[in-house]
Amino acid sequence: GKWAVPVTLTIPTGSADNTEPYPGVVLVHGSGPNDRDETIGITGAHKPFKDLAWGLANQGIAVLRYDKRTMVYGEKINKFTFTVREESIDDALAAVELLRNHKQINNEKIYILGHSLGGILAPRIGKEAGDRLAGLIILAGPARPLEDLILEQTRYLVAADGETSEQEADGIRRLE
């Protein structure tokens, strides 16, 4: 539809010989405009979702990962009315349906793996998905309110280069 995003489905090796459908996992991103690998850092050398997909595939588990809507359509999104539903929940539910309709995936063994913000949202996604999911996996899902976490992360990032500009200090004061 209007907000279609590119996906990658990683199927375990030896899939041509396998007659049993594989369990499947949908990876749900943390906050921000992430690609399907959840690439981190300026050099792009760290790709935790790609690493997870390959590791799980080597254990016989299929993994669906996708570019986040904010990554693909960032300039078209109204940041004042955009919610976590549009940013994460709707696409995660669509990804579950994609796996459910794939002949190599076991419909009774589909899981959501949420990282950070995805971990916060995993219970909401699970509730909406109902019996279409076998379970939830939460990685680094904060147990504190998101606004506290954003302030802490912003302070850390601003201080990382050793100097805090007046503009950065003003931004922190507004978050407080």
mmCIF file of C-alpha atoms in Angstrom:
data_model
loop_
_atom_site.group_PDB
_atom_site.id
_atom_site.type_symbol
_atom_site.label_atom_id
_atom_site.label_comp_id
_atom_site.label_asym_id
_atom_site.label_seq_id
_atom_site.Cartn_x
_atom_site.Cartn_y
_atom_site.Cartn_z
ATOM 1 C CA GLY A 1 0.000 0.000 0.000
ATOM 2 C CA LYS A 2 0.894 3.626 0.476
ATOM 3 C CA TRP A 3 3.542 2.907 3.124
ATOM 4 C CA ALA A 4 5.133 -0.269 1.684
ATOM 5 C CA VAL A 5 8.702 -0.826 2.859
ATOM 6 C CA PRO A 6 11.458 -3.114 1.559
ATOM 7 C CA VAL A 7 11.950 -6.383 3.451
ATOM 8 C CA THR A 8 14.522 -9.147 3.697
ATOM 9 C CA LEU A 9 13.514 -12.680 4.618
ATOM 10 C CA THR A 10 16.429 -14.788 5.800
ATOM 11 C CA ILE A 11 15.684 -18.490 5.364
ATOM 12 C CA PRO A 12 17.894 -21.123 7.031
ATOM 13 C CA THR A 13 20.515 -22.772 4.838
ATOM 14 C CA GLY A 14 19.578 -26.129 3.413
ATOM 15 C CA SER A 15 15.983 -24.948 3.002
ATOM 16 C CA ALA A 16 15.566 -26.815 -0.280
ATOM 17 C CA ASP A 17 15.996 -30.118 1.570
ATOM 18 C CA ASN A 18 13.734 -29.205 4.468
ATOM 19 C CA THR A 19 10.152 -30.476 4.311
ATOM 20 C CA GLU A 20 9.053 -28.926 7.625
ATOM 21 C CA PRO A 21 8.190 -25.224 7.752
ATOM 22 C CA TYR A 22 10.518 -23.071 9.835
ATOM 23 C CA PRO A 23 9.671 -21.025 12.891
ATOM 24 C CA GLY A 24 9.779 -17.319 12.049
ATOM 25 C CA VAL A 25 10.789 -14.135 13.832
ATOM 26 C CA VAL A 26 9.876 -10.546 12.936
ATOM 27 C CA LEU A 27 12.471 -7.995 14.090
ATOM 28 C CA VAL A 28 10.985 -4.706 15.390
ATOM 29 C CA HIS A 29 13.324 -1.703 15.572
ATOM 30 C CA GLY A 30 14.228 0.748 18.259
ATOM 31 C CA SER A 31 13.440 4.443 17.906
ATOM 32 C CA GLY A 32 14.555 6.501 14.963
ATOM 33 C CA PRO A 33 14.686 5.959 11.200
ATOM 34 C CA ASN A 34 16.374 2.545 11.082
ATOM 35 C CA ASP A 35 17.164 0.359 8.107
ATOM 36 C CA ARG A 36 16.369 -3.356 8.109
ATOM 37 C CA ASP A 37 19.772 -4.169 9.636
ATOM 38 C CA GLU A 38 19.330 -1.531 12.377
ATOM 39 C CA THR A 39 22.700 -0.156 11.265
ATOM 40 C CA ILE A 40 24.511 1.756 14.013
ATOM 41 C CA GLY A 41 27.342 4.271 13.794
ATOM 42 C CA ILE A 42 28.794 6.575 11.205
ATOM 43 C CA THR A 43 30.729 3.848 9.407
ATOM 44 C CA GLY A 44 27.729 1.512 9.282
ATOM 45 C CA ALA A 45 29.898 -1.351 10.478
ATOM 46 C CA HIS A 46 27.476 -2.481 13.194
ATOM 47 C CA LYS A 47 24.359 -4.252 11.939
ATOM 48 C CA PRO A 48 22.739 -6.010 14.889
ATOM 49 C CA PHE A 49 19.555 -7.074 13.049
ATOM 50 C CA LYS A 50 21.581 -8.577 10.206
ATOM 51 C CA ASP A 51 23.721 -10.420 12.762
ATOM 52 C CA LEU A 52 20.596 -11.682 14.545
ATOM 53 C CA ALA A 53 19.030 -12.808 11.275
ATOM 54 C CA TRP A 54 22.085 -14.769 10.211
ATOM 55 C CA GLY A 55 22.586 -16.265 13.671
ATOM 56 C CA LEU A 56 18.964 -17.351 13.965
ATOM 57 C CA ALA A 57 18.921 -18.722 10.407
ATOM 58 C CA ASN A 58 21.940 -20.859 11.311
ATOM 59 C CA GLN A 59 19.780 -22.315 14.107
ATOM 60 C CA GLY A 60 16.902 -23.156 11.751
ATOM 61 C CA ILE A 61 14.778 -20.012 12.310
ATOM 62 C CA ALA A 62 13.587 -17.746 9.495
ATOM 63 C CA VAL A 63 13.820 -13.986 10.123
ATOM 64 C CA LEU A 64 11.911 -11.122 8.519
ATOM 65 C CA ARG A 65 13.436 -7.663 8.798
ATOM 66 C CA TYR A 66 12.419 -4.463 7.049
ATOM 67 C CA ASP A 67 13.340 -0.824 6.610
ATOM 68 C CA LYS A 68 11.420 1.310 9.051
ATOM 69 C CA ARG A 69 8.748 3.580 7.638
ATOM 70 C CA THR A 70 10.569 6.640 9.022
ATOM 71 C CA MET A 71 13.672 5.566 7.078
ATOM 72 C CA VAL A 72 11.841 5.149 3.775
ATOM 73 C CA TYR A 73 9.286 7.963 3.977
ATOM 74 C CA GLY A 74 10.850 10.388 6.485
ATOM 75 C CA GLU A 75 10.236 13.524 4.427
ATOM 76 C CA LYS A 76 6.564 12.611 3.795
ATOM 77 C CA ILE A 77 5.668 11.963 7.429
ATOM 78 C CA ASN A 78 3.883 14.584 9.505
ATOM 79 C CA LYS A 79 5.969 14.455 12.674
ATOM 80 C CA PHE A 80 3.192 16.175 14.671
ATOM 81 C CA THR A 81 0.535 13.530 14.047
ATOM 82 C CA PHE A 82 2.735 10.462 13.524
ATOM 83 C CA THR A 83 2.471 7.926 16.361
ATOM 84 C CA VAL A 84 4.122 4.625 17.282
ATOM 85 C CA ARG A 85 1.196 2.924 15.560
ATOM 86 C CA GLU A 86 2.344 4.268 12.181
ATOM 87 C CA GLU A 87 6.044 4.125 13.055
ATOM 88 C CA SER A 88 6.154 0.532 14.322
ATOM 89 C CA ILE A 89 2.980 -1.330 15.217
ATOM 90 C CA ASP A 90 1.221 -1.405 11.820
ATOM 91 C CA ASP A 91 4.348 -2.545 9.965
ATOM 92 C CA ALA A 92 5.142 -5.229 12.545
ATOM 93 C CA LEU A 93 1.610 -6.624 12.201
ATOM 94 C CA ALA A 94 1.929 -6.553 8.398
ATOM 95 C CA ALA A 95 5.258 -8.407 8.697
ATOM 96 C CA VAL A 96 3.585 -11.094 10.811
ATOM 97 C CA GLU A 97 0.987 -11.553 8.061
ATOM 98 C CA LEU A 98 3.735 -11.784 5.452
ATOM 99 C CA LEU A 99 5.333 -14.639 7.406
ATOM 100 C CA ARG A 100 1.960 -16.343 7.971
ATOM 101 C CA ASN A 101 1.419 -16.432 4.213
ATOM 102 C CA HIS A 102 4.863 -17.840 3.363
ATOM 103 C CA LYS A 103 4.882 -21.566 2.575
ATOM 104 C CA GLN A 104 8.208 -22.170 4.357
ATOM 105 C CA ILE A 105 7.056 -20.651 7.667
ATOM 106 C CA ASN A 106 5.265 -22.525 10.457
ATOM 107 C CA ASN A 107 2.184 -20.386 11.270
ATOM 108 C CA GLU A 108 2.146 -21.752 14.824
ATOM 109 C CA LYS A 109 5.710 -20.618 15.555
ATOM 110 C CA ILE A 110 5.908 -16.923 14.675
ATOM 111 C CA TYR A 111 7.503 -14.563 17.179
ATOM 112 C CA ILE A 112 8.070 -10.821 17.536
ATOM 113 C CA LEU A 113 11.551 -9.751 18.628
ATOM 114 C CA GLY A 114 11.443 -6.111 19.725
ATOM 115 C CA HIS A 115 14.577 -4.100 20.402
ATOM 116 C CA SER A 116 14.484 -0.966 22.590
ATOM 117 C CA LEU A 117 11.337 0.898 21.459
ATOM 118 C CA GLY A 118 10.336 -2.323 19.687
ATOM 119 C CA GLY A 119 10.653 -4.046 23.064
ATOM 120 C CA ILE A 120 8.376 -1.459 24.663
ATOM 121 C CA LEU A 121 5.823 -1.987 21.889
ATOM 122 C CA ALA A 122 6.090 -5.798 21.715
ATOM 123 C CA PRO A 123 3.277 -6.392 24.244
ATOM 124 C CA ARG A 124 0.959 -4.057 22.294
ATOM 125 C CA ILE A 125 1.874 -5.792 19.036
ATOM 126 C CA GLY A 126 1.323 -9.171 20.691
ATOM 127 C CA LYS A 127 -2.074 -8.153 22.036
ATOM 128 C CA GLU A 128 -3.210 -6.983 18.598
ATOM 129 C CA ALA A 129 -1.776 -10.040 16.843
ATOM 130 C CA GLY A 130 -3.531 -12.347 19.291
ATOM 131 C CA ASP A 131 -3.169 -16.027 18.487
ATOM 132 C CA ARG A 132 -1.223 -15.255 15.305
ATOM 133 C CA LEU A 133 1.928 -15.124 17.473
ATOM 134 C CA ALA A 134 3.607 -17.864 19.477
ATOM 135 C CA GLY A 135 5.439 -15.383 21.679
ATOM 136 C CA LEU A 136 7.409 -12.196 22.257
ATOM 137 C CA ILE A 137 11.130 -11.597 22.701
ATOM 138 C CA ILE A 138 12.188 -8.288 24.249
ATOM 139 C CA LEU A 139 15.767 -7.027 23.860
ATOM 140 C CA ALA A 140 16.833 -3.932 25.796
ATOM 141 C CA GLY A 141 13.240 -2.907 26.387
ATOM 142 C CA PRO A 142 13.533 -0.071 28.890
ATOM 143 C CA ALA A 143 11.677 -0.438 32.166
ATOM 144 C CA ARG A 144 11.672 3.340 32.669
ATOM 145 C CA PRO A 145 9.446 5.948 31.051
ATOM 146 C CA LEU A 146 10.536 6.817 27.510
ATOM 147 C CA GLU A 147 10.847 10.538 28.331
ATOM 148 C CA ASP A 148 13.439 9.736 31.054
ATOM 149 C CA LEU A 149 15.371 7.543 28.652
ATOM 150 C CA ILE A 150 15.369 10.189 25.886
ATOM 151 C CA LEU A 151 16.763 12.790 28.311
ATOM 152 C CA GLU A 152 19.501 10.416 29.507
ATOM 153 C CA GLN A 153 20.469 9.397 25.968
ATOM 154 C CA THR A 154 20.521 13.021 24.799
ATOM 155 C CA ARG A 155 22.766 14.071 27.703
ATOM 156 C CA TYR A 156 25.114 11.192 26.926
ATOM 157 C CA LEU A 157 25.330 11.950 23.202
ATOM 158 C CA VAL A 158 25.837 15.686 23.751
ATOM 159 C CA ALA A 159 28.657 15.043 26.236
ATOM 160 C CA ALA A 160 30.333 12.369 24.080
ATOM 161 C CA ASP A 161 32.496 14.843 22.147
ATOM 162 C CA GLY A 162 33.678 16.561 25.342
ATOM 163 C CA GLU A 163 32.070 19.936 24.666
ATOM 164 C CA THR A 164 28.498 21.087 24.987
ATOM 165 C CA SER A 165 27.432 23.991 22.791
ATOM 166 C CA GLU A 166 24.921 26.557 23.982
ATOM 167 C CA GLN A 167 22.423 25.188 21.450
ATOM 168 C CA GLU A 168 22.867 21.656 22.818
ATOM 169 C CA ALA A 169 22.541 22.882 26.418
ATOM 170 C CA ASP A 170 19.357 24.734 25.478
ATOM 171 C CA GLY A 171 17.964 21.562 23.887
ATOM 172 C CA ILE A 172 18.640 19.600 27.079
ATOM 173 C CA ARG A 173 16.963 22.293 29.196
ATOM 174 C CA ARG A 174 13.866 22.041 27.002
ATOM 175 C CA LEU A 175 13.791 18.254 27.427
ATOM 176 C CA GLU A 176 14.047 18.601 31.200
#
